[in-house]
Coordinates of C-alpha atoms in Angstrom, one line a residue:
X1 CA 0.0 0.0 0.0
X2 CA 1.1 3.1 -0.8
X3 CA 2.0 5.5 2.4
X4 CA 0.9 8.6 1.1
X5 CA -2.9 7.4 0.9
X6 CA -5.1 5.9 3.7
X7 CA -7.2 3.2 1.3
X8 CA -6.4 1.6 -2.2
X9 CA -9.7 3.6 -3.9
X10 CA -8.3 7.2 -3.0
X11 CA -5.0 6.1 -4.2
X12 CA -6.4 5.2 -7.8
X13 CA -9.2 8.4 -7.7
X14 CA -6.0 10.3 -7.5
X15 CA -3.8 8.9 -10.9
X16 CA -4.6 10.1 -14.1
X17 CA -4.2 8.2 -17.1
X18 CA -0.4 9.9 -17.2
X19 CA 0.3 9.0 -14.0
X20 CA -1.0 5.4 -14.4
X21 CA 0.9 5.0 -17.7
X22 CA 4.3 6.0 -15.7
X23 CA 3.7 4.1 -13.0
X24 CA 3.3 1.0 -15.5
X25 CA 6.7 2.0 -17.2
X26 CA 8.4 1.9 -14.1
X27 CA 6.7 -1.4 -12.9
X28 CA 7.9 -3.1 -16.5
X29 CA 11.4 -1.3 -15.9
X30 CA 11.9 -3.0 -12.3
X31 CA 10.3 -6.2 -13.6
X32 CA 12.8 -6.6 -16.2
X33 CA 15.7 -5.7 -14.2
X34 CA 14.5 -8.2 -11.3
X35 CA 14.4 -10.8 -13.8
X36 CA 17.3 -10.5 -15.9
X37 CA 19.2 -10.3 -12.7
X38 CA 17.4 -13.8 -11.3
X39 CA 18.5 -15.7 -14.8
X40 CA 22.0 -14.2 -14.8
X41 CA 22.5 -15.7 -11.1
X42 CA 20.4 -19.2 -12.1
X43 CA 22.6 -19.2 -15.0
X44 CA 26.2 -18.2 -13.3
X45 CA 25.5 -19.6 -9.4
X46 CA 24.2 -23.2 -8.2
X47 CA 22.3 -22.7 -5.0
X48 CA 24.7 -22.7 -1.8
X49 CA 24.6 -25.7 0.8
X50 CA 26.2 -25.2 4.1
X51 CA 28.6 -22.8 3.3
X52 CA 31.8 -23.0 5.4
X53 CA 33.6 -19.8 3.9
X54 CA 31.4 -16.9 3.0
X55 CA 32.3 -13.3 1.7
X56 CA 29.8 -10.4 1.9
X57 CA 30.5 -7.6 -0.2
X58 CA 29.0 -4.0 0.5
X59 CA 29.8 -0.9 -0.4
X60 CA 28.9 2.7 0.3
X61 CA 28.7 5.5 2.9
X62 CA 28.4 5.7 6.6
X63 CA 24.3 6.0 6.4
X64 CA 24.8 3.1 3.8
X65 CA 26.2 1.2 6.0
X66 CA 24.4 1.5 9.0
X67 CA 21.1 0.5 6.7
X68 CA 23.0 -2.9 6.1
X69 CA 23.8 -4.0 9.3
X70 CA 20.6 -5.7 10.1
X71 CA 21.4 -7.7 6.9
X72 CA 24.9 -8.5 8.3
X73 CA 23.1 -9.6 12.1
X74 CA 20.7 -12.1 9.8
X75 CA 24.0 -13.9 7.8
X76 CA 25.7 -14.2 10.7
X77 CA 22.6 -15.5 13.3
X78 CA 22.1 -17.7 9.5
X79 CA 25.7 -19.4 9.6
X80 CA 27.3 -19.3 13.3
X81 CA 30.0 -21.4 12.5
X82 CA 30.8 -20.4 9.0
X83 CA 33.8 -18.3 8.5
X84 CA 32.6 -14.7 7.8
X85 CA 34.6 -12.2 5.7
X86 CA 33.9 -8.4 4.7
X87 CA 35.2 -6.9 1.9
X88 CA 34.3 -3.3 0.5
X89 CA 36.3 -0.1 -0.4
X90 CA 38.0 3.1 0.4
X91 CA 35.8 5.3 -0.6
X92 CA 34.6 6.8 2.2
X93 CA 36.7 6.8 5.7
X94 CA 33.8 6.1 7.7
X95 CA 32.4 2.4 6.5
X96 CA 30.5 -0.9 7.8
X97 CA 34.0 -2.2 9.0
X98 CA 34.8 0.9 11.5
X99 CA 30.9 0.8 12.8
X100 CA 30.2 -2.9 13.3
X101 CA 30.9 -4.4 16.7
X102 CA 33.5 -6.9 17.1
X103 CA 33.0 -10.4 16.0
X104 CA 30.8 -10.5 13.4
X105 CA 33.6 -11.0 10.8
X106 CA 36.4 -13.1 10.7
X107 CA 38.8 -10.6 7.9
X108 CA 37.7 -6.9 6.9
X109 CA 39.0 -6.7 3.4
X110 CA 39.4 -3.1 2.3
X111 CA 39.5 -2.5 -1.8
X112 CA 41.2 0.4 -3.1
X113 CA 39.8 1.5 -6.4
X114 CA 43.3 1.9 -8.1
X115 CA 44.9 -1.2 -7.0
X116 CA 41.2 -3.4 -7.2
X117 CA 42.4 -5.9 -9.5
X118 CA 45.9 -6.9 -7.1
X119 CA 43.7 -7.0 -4.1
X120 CA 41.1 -9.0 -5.5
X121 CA 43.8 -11.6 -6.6
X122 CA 44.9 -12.2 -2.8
X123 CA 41.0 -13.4 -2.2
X124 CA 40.8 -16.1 -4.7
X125 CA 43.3 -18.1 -2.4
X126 CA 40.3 -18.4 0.1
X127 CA 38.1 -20.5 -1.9
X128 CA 35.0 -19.1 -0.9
X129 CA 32.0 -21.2 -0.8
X130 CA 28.9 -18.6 -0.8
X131 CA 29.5 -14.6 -2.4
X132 CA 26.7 -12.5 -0.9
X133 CA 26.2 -8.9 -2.0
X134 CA 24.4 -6.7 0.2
X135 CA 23.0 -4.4 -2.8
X136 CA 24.2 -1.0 -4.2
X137 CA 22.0 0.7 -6.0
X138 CA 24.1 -0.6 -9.6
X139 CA 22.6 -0.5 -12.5
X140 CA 22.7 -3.7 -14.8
X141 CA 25.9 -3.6 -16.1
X142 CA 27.7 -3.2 -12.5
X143 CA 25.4 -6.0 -11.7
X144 CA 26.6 -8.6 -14.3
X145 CA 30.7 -7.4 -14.0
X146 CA 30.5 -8.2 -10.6
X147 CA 28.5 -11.6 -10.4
X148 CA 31.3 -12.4 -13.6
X149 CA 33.7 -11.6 -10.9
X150 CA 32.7 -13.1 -8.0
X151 CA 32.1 -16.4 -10.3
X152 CA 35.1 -16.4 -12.6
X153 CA 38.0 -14.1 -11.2
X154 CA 36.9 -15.4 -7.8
X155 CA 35.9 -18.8 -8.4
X156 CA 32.8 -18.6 -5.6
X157 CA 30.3 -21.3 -7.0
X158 CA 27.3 -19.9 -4.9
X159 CA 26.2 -16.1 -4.9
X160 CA 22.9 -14.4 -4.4
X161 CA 22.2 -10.4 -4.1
X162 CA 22.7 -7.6 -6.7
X163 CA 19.0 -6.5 -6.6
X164 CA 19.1 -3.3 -8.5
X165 CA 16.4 -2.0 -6.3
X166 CA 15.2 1.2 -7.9
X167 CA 15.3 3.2 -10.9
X168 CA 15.0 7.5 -11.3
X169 CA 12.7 7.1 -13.9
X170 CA 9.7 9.1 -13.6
X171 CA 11.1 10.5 -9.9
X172 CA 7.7 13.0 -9.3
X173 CA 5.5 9.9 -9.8
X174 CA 7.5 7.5 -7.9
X175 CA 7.6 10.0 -5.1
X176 CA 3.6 9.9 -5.0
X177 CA 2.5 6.8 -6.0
X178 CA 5.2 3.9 -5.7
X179 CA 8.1 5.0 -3.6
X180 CA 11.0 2.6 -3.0
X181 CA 11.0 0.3 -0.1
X182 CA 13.0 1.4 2.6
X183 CA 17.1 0.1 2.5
X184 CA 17.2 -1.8 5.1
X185 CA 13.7 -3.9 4.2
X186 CA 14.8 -4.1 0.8
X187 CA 18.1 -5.8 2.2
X188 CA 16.2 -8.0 4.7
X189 CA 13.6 -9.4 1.8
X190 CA 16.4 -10.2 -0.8
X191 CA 18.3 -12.2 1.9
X192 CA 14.5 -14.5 3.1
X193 CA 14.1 -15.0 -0.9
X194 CA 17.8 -16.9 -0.7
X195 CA 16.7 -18.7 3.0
X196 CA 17.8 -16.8 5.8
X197 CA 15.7 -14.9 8.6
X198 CA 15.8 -11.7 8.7
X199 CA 16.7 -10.1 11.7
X200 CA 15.9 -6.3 12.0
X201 CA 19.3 -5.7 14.7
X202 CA 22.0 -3.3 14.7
X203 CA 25.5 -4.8 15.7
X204 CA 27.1 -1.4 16.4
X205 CA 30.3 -1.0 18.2
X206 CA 29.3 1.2 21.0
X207 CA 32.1 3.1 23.4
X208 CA 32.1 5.7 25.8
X209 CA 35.2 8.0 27.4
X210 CA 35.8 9.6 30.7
X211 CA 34.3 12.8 29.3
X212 CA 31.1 11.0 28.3
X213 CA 30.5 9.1 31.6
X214 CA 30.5 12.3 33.5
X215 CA 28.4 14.1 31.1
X216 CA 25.8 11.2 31.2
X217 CA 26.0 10.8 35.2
X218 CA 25.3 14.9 35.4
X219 CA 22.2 15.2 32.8
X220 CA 18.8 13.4 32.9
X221 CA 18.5 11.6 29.5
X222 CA 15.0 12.3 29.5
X223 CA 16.0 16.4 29.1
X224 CA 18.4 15.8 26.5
X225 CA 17.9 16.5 22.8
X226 CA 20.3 15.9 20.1
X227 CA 20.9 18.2 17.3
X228 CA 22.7 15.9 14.5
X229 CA 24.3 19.1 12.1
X230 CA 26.5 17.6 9.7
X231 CA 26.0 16.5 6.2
X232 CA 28.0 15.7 3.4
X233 CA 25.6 17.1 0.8
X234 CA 24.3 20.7 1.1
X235 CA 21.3 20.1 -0.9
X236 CA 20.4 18.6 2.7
X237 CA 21.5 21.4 4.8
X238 CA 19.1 23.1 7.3
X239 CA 20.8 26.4 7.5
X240 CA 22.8 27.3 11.0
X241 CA 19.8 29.9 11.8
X242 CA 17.4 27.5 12.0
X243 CA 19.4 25.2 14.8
X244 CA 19.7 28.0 16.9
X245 CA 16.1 28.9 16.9
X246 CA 14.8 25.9 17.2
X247 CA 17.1 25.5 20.0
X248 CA 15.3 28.2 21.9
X249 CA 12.2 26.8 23.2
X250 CA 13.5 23.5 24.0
X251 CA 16.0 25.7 26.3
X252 CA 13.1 27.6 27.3
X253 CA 11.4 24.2 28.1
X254 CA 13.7 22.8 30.5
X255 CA 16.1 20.9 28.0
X256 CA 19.9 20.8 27.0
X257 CA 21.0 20.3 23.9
X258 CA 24.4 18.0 22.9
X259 CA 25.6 19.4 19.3
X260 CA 26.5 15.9 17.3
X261 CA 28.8 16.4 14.1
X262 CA 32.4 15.8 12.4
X263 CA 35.4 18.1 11.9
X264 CA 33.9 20.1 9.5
X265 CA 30.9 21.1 11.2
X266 CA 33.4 22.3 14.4
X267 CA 33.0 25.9 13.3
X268 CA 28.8 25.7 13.5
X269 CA 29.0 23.8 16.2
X270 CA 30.8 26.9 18.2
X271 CA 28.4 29.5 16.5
X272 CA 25.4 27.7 17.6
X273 CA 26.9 26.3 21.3
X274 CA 27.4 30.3 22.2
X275 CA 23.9 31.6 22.2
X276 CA 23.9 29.1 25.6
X277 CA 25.4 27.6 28.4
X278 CA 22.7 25.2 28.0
X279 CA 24.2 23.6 24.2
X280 CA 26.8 21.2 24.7
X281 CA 29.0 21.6 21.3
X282 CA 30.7 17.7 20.9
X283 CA 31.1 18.1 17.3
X284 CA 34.9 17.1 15.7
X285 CA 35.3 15.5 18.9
X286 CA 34.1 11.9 19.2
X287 CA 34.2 8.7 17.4
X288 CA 31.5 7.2 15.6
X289 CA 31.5 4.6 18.8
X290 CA 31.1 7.6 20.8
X291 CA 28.9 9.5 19.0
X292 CA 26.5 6.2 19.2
X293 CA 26.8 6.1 23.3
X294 CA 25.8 9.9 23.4
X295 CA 22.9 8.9 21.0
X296 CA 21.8 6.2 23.0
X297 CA 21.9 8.6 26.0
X298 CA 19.3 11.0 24.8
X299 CA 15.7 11.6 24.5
X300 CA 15.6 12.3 20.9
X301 CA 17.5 13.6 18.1
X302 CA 16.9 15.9 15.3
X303 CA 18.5 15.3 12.3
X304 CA 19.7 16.2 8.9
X305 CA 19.1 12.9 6.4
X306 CA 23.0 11.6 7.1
X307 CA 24.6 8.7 8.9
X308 CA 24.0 10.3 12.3
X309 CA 20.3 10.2 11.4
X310 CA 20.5 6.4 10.6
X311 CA 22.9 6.0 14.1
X312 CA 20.5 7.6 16.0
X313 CA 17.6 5.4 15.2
X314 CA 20.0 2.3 15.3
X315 CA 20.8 2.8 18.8
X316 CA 17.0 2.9 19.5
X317 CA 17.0 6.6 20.1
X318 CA 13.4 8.6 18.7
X319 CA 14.2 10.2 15.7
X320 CA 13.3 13.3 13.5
X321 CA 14.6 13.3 9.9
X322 CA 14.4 17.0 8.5
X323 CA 15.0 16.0 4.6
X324 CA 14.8 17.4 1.2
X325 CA 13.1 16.2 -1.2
X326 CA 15.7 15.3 -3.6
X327 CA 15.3 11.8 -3.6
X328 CA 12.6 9.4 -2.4
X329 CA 12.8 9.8 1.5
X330 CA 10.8 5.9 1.9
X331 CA 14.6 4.4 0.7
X332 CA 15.9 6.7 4.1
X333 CA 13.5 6.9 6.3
X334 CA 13.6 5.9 9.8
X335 CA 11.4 2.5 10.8
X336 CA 8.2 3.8 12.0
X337 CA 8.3 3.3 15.2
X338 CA 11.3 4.8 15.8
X339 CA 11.2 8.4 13.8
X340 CA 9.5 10.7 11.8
X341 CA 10.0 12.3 8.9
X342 CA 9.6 16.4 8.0
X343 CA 9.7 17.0 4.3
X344 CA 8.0 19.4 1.6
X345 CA 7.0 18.1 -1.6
X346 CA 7.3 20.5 -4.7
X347 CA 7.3 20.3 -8.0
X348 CA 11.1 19.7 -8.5
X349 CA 11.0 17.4 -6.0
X350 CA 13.2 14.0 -7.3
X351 CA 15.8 15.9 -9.0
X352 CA 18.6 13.8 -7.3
X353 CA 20.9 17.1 -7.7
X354 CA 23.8 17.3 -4.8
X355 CA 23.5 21.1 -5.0
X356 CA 20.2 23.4 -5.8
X357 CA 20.9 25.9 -8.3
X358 CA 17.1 27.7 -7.0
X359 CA 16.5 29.1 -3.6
X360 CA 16.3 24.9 -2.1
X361 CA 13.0 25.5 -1.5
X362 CA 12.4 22.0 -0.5
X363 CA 14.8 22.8 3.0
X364 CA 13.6 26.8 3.7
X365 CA 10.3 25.5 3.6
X366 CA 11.2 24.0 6.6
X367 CA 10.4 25.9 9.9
X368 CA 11.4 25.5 13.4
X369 CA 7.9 25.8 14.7
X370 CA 7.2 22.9 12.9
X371 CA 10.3 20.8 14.4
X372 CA 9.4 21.4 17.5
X373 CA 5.8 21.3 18.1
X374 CA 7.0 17.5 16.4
X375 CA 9.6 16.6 19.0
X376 CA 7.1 17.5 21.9
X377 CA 4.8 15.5 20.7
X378 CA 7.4 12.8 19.9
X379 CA 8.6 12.7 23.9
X380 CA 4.8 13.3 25.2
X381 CA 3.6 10.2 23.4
X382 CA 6.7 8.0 24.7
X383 CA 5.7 6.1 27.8
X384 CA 8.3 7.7 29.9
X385 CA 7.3 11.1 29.2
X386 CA 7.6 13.3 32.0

């Protein structure tokens, strides 16, 4: 069922025949994709049997990889006594092997791009039995190179994954009428189609400092409020001004705010701790491990649509997504239960662009009153709501 529409007969009284013709495109499109991929992996893989050696491949950001790790809790929970290695890439410093708590894998096999085919030749001495992919959103020819890796380079003779997942055709009418499943489902339901139960968990690697224990022994959790400020992608940004005034009433309401970002947000972090004594500015200064404890350790955060969005939620803390609408939010979005998200649908919504060349309507449309009259509502309706 589609989430923007309460029953099936409003959702139809709504499409036009345009809208129902696009919709059918896209429906063929995926179809087609699904099932090429399913004959090119009947065709290359024979079905695995007790694997003994297995290698899961992901790659992708830090929000990527957080959206994965329920799909890493389920192959592990799947094969216990199978030897479990990770491989994936340099791309991005932050990745599933610096988030993941110890254990779950046996070797963490980091590719760099340049030097891909020399590295890749030290694996095939392993003699994998299984190859799972935990998918990127590749299009079909990425798809067929790497199962023709995995099979030939590699020699694996079992593999399942690669599920294209989505397409940008027709973004506006996707966004409407048939968004995208959300990641971390979409990960779950391609590994029960190969036999293994999915487990909706989060292995993450949670620490805390000296720093941190005092700060969480001197503050009630159930006061704290986390402003998540960092993104990689300013299409996403929620201008400084709007942090500091929606930091206002929650400071006006009793509550302290903890400031939650990397290196490069360490200058907004200062600009918005000094309006008050009552905004604790951690940003540049913990780990990911860290930044997950704090999370844990507070009422709710607010968030840009990043990987501390995704870490927040992971670590079971309530969570509000403040998104543009660039791409479909139902791939991001937080599991029900555990966030909400704000976003403004216009008509260049699904343009997938990185930077907006207007006035990013989609983010100024955004207003604090908004975010907060959310987040009250958010801690009055949890059960230990003051």
């Amino acid at each position: 069922m589609n989430p923007h529409y309460n029953d099936e007969s409003t959702y139809r009284a709504k499409m036009d025949f345009s809208s129902r013709l696009k919709t059918n495109i896209i429906k063929i499109t995926l179809t087609l994709r699904a099932m090429f991929t399913r004959i090119a992996q009947t065709v290359l893989f024979r079905k695995y049997n007790n694997p003994k050696t297995i290698l899961v491949h992901r790659i992708g950001t830090f929000g990527d990889s957080i959206v994965a790790l329920p799909a890493v809790a389920s192959i592990k929970s799947a094969f216990p006594n199978a030897k479990i290695d990770f491989l994936t890439t340099y791309a991005t410093p932050i990745n599933l092997s610096t988030i993941i708590e110890n254990g779950y894998f046996d070797n963490i096999y980091l590719i760099d791009k340049k030097n891909r085919q020399n590295e890749l030749k030290k694996l095939k001495h392993h003699k994998y039995d299984l190859f799972i992919d935990i998918p990127q959103k590749y299009g079909l020819y990425k798809n067929l190179r790497n199962m023709l890796l995995a099979r030939f380079f590699l020699g694996i003779p079992s593999a399942f994954g690669w599920d294209s997942g989505m397409t940008k055709l027709f973004a506006k009418t996707q966004m409407e009428f048939m968004p995208p499943k959300r990641e971390i489902d979409r990960f779950l339901d391609m590994l029960a189609q190969n036999g293994i139960t999915p487990k909706l968990e989060f292995p993450i690697k949670i620490e805390s400092n000296d720093v941190l224990d005092e700060f969480v022994k001197t503050h009630s959790k159930d006061k704290m409020i986390a402003f998540c400020i960092g993104t990689n992608v300013s299409a996403n940004e929620w201008v400084i001004e709007n942090w500091i005034n929606l930091a206002k009433p929650f400071i006006d309401a009793g509550y302290k705010i903890a400031l939650i970002g990397g290196e490069q947000e360490k200058s907004k972090g200062e600009q918005i701790s000094k309006n008050s004594e009552n905004i604790l500015d951690f940003c540049g200064k913990l780990s990911i491990s860290q930044s997950a404890y704090l999370l844990k350790n507070c009422n709710l955060a607010i968030c840009h649509d990043t990987g501390a969005m995704h870490l927040s939620y992971a670590v079971g803390t309530k969570t509000i997504a403040v998104m543009s609408s660039r791409q479909f939010y139902t791939k991001w979005a937080p599991p029900q239960n555990l966030g909400v998200v704000i976003q403004k649908t216009l008509e260049c919504s699904g343009c997938f662009m990185s930077q907006c060349p207007i006035n990013h309507e989609c983010m100024t449309n955004i207003f604090t009153e908004e975010v907060f009259k959310t987040a009250i509502s958010i801690i009055s309706s949890s059960p230990n709501a003051l």
